[in-house]
XYZ file of C-alpha atoms in Angstrom:
300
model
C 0.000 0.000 0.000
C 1.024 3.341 -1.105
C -0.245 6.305 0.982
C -1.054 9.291 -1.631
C -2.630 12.833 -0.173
C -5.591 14.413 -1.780
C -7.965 16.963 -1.182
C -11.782 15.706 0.130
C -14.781 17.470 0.065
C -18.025 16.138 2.166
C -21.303 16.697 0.161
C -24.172 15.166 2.570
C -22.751 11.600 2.672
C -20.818 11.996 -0.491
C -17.077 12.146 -0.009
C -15.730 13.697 -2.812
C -11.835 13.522 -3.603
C -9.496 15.321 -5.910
C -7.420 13.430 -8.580
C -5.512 10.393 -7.885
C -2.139 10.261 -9.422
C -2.686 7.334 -11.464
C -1.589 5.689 -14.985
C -4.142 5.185 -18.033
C -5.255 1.744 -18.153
C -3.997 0.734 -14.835
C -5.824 -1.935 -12.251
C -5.513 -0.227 -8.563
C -6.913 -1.575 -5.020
C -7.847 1.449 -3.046
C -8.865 1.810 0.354
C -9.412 4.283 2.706
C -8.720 4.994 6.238
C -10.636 7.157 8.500
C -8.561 9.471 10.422
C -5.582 7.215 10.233
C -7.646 4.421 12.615
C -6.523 0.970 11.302
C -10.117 -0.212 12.380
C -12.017 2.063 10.086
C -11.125 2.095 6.575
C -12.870 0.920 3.501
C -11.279 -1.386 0.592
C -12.977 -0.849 -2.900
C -13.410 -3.382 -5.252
C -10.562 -3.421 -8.150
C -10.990 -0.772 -10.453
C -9.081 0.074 -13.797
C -8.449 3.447 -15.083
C -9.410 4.651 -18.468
C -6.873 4.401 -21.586
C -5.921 7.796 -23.278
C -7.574 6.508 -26.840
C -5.791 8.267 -29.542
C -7.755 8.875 -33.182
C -6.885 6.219 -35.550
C -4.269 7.728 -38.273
C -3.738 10.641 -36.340
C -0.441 10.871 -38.112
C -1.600 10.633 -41.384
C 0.359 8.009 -42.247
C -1.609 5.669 -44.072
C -3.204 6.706 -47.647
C -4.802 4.978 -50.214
C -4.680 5.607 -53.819
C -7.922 5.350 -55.825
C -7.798 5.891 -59.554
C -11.037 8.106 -60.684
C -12.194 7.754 -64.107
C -14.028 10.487 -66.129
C -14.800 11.133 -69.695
C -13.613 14.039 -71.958
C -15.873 15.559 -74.993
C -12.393 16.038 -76.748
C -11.260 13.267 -78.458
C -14.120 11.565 -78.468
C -15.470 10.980 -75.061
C -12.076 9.913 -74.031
C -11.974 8.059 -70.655
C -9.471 9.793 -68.619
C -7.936 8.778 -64.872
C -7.136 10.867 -62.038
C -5.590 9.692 -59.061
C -7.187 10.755 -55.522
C -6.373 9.874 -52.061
C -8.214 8.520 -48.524
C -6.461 8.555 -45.236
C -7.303 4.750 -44.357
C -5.843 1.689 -45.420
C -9.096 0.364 -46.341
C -13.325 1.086 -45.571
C -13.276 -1.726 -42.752
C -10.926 0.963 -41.047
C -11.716 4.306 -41.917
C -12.432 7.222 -39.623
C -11.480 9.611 -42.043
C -13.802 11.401 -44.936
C -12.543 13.653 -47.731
C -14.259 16.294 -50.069
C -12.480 15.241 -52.697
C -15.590 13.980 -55.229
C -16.575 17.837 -55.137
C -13.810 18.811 -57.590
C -13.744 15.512 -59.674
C -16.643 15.802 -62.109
C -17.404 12.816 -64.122
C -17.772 14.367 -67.375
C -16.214 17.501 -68.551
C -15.376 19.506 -71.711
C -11.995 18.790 -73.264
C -9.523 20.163 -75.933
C -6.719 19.000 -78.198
C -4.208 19.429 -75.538
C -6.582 18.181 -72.688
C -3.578 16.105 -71.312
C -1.866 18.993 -70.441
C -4.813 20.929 -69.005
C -7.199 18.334 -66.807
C -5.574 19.298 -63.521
C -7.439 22.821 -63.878
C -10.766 20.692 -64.515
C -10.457 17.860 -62.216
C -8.669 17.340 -59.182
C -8.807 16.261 -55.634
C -8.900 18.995 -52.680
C -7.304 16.247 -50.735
C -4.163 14.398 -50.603
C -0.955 14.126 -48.998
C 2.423 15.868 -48.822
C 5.796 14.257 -48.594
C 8.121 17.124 -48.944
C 6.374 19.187 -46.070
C 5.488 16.990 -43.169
C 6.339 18.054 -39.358
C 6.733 13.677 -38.295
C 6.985 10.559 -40.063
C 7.004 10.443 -43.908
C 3.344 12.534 -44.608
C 1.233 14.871 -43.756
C -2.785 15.653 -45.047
C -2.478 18.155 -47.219
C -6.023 20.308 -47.524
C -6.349 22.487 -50.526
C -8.881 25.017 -51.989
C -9.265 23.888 -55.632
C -10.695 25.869 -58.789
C -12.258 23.921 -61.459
C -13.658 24.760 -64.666
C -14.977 22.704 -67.843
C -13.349 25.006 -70.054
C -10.190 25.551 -67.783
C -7.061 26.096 -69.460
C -3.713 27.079 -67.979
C -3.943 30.827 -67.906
C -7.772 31.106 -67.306
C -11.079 29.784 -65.356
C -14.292 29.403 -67.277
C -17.365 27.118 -67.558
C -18.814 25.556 -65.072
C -16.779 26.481 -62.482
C -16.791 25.258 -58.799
C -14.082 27.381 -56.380
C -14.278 24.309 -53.403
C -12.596 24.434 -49.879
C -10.914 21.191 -49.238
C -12.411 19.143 -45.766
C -10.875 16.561 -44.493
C -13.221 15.144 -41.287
C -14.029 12.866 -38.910
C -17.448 10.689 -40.835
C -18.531 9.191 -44.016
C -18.940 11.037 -47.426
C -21.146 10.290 -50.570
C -19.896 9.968 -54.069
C -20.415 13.594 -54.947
C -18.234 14.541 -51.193
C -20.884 15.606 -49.083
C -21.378 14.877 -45.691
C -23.266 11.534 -44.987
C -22.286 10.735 -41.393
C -20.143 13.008 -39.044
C -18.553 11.699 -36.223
C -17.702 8.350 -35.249
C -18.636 5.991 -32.100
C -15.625 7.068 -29.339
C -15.431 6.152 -25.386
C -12.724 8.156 -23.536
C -12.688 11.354 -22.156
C -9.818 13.847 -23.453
C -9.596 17.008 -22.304
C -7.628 19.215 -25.153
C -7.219 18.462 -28.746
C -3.527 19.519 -30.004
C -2.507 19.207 -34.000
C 0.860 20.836 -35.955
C -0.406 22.697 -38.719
C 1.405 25.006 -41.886
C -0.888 27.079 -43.434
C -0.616 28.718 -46.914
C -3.180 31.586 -46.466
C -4.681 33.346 -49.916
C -5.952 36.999 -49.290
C -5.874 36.891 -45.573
C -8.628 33.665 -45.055
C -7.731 31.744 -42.321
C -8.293 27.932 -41.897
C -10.676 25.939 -39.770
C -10.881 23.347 -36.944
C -14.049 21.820 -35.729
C -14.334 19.868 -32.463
C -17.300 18.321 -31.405
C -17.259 15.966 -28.245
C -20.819 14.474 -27.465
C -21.737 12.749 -24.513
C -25.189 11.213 -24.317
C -27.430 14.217 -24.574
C -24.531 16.691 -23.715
C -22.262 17.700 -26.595
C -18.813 20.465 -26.311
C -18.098 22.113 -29.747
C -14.952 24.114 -29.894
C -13.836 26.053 -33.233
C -10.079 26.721 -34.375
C -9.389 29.398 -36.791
C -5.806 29.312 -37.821
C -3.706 32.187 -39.374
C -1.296 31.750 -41.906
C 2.067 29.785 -40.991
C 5.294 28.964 -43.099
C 6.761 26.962 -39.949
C 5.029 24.151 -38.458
C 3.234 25.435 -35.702
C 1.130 24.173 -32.316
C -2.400 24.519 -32.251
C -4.673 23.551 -28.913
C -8.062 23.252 -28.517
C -9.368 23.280 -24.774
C -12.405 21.421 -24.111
C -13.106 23.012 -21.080
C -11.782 26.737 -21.272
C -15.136 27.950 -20.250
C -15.684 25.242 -17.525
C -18.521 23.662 -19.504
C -16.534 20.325 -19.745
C -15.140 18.637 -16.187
C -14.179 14.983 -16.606
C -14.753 14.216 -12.933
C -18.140 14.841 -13.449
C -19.181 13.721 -16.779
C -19.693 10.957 -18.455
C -17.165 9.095 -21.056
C -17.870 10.435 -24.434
C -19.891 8.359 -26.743
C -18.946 10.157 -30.530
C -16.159 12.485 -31.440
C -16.105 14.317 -34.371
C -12.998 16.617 -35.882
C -13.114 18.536 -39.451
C -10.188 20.567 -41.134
C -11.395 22.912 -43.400
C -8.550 24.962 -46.154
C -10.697 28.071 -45.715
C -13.602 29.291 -43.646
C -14.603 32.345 -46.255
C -17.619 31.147 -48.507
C -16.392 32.607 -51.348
C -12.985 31.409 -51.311
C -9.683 33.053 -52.983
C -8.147 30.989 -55.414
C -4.654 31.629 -57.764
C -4.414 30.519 -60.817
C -1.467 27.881 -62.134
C -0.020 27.571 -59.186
C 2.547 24.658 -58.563
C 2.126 22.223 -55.562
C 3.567 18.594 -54.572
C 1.199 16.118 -54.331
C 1.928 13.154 -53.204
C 5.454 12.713 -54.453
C 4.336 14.394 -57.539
C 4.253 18.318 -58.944
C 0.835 19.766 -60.356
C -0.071 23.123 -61.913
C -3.325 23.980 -60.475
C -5.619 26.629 -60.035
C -5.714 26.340 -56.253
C -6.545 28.548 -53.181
C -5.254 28.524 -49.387
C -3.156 25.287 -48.433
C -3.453 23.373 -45.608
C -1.238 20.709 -43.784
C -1.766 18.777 -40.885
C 0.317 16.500 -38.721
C 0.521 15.029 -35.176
C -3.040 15.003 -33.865
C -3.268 14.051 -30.367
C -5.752 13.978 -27.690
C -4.715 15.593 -24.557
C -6.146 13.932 -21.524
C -5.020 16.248 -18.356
């Protein structure tokens, strides 16, 4: 037996005390003795202490590479291929949802030099980065993407779609909207902490969603990040305004997260602008940037 010293509070007949120093999935006996007399102390039955449950692919290691096919007017309804990108190894697994099928139209106008200009008419708003990570080997990469039928290299036009990138927590459709947000989740952090660079067009800054719900309760914390060259620190508290205290609440039961390139509805974009994806360098008519690394729940 280890004597430890906390601080009690006496509700009616509830004995309240403050934290135990204690480990994350950990079995303790505790007892407790009433003003150090051998004879009256109580033993409680064994209990373990939660684990600190991390998001899966919180690193953003693991991508998969899905080859989307679309047709082109020019040469005769060519069948094209674009590569896109998921951050799970495979469905069974996935946590993560991407935008992506926003900016990847199935059919769109082309022209005698359409190899050379379908990145400005289809492309995914996200991927991954291996030349700008702050850990491992990648980092989710989050762009604002410009799109136009009749696109070319120097110009914008027909049909266009200017579409922040998302990359969240949930279950998207095959056009990228939202089918499910959030996913089933038992633990109770209390901060949310992420590295983030952030390639900021005409001033926008970038968003971070946090929603925590627990039974009919739910915490929902925004980020809005500011442009960054260097990999910097970004923290969400859960309970800077006191609504969330994990002594007195019950274990979450979904978690939901969303990273958003932009938060301005009508969103910036530049024109044939060069950025590596995934190993590879694109031209692309793209707005603000976003990378992500390192995402770890903070249990304090």
């Amino acid at each position: 037996w280890v004597d430890i010293n906390v601080n009690t509070t006496l509700d009616g007949t509830v004995l309240s005390c403050s934290k135990l120093p204690t480990e994350p999935n950990t079995l303790y006996n505790i007892r407790a003795i009433y003003h150090d007399n051998p004879d009256l102390w109580i033993e409680f039955n064994q209990v373990r202490t939660e684990s600190e449950a991390q998001i899966p692919n919180s690193d953003f290691e693991t991508w998969s590479v899905q080859s989307f096919s679309y047709k082109t007017e020019v040469p005769d309804w060519a069948t094209k291929y674009q590569d896109w990108y998921l951050p799970y190894s495979s469905t069974t697994d996935a946590w993560w949802a991407v935008n992506s099928k926003r900016t990847m139209p199935s059919v769109t106008n082309g022209e005698t030099i359409f190899e050379k200009v379908m990145t400005y008419k289809v492309f995914p708003t996200v991927s991954y980065s291996t030349s700008k990570v702050y850990a491992g080997s990648k980092s989710a990469q989050i762009m604002t993407i410009a799109i136009g039928k009749n696109s070319t290299g120097t110009s914008l036009s027909g049909d266009t779609k200017i579409v922040a990138g998302e990359l969240y927590i949930g279950t998207a459709d095959n056009d990228g909207n939202h089918v499910s947000d959030g996913h089933p989740f038992s633990s109770r952090p209390s901060k949310v902490s992420f590295k983030y660079q952030y390639n900021s067009v005409d001033n926008e800054t970038f968003l971070a969603d946090v929603v925590l719900t627990m039974g009919e309760k739910t915490i929902s914390k925004q980020y809005n990040g500011l442009a960054s060259s260097s990999w910097a620190t970004a923290v969400i508290d859960l309970n800077d305004d006191g609504l969330y205290e994990r002594s007195g609440t019950p274990k979450a039961t979904r978690i939901y997260i969303s990273f958003k390139s932009t938060g301005d509805s009508s969103p910036s974009y530049q024109l044939k602008k060069s950025e590596e994806v995934a190993g590879n360098s694109y031209n692309l008519h793209r707005g603000s940037v976003l990378r992500i690394d390192d995402l770890q729940l903070i249990y304090e």
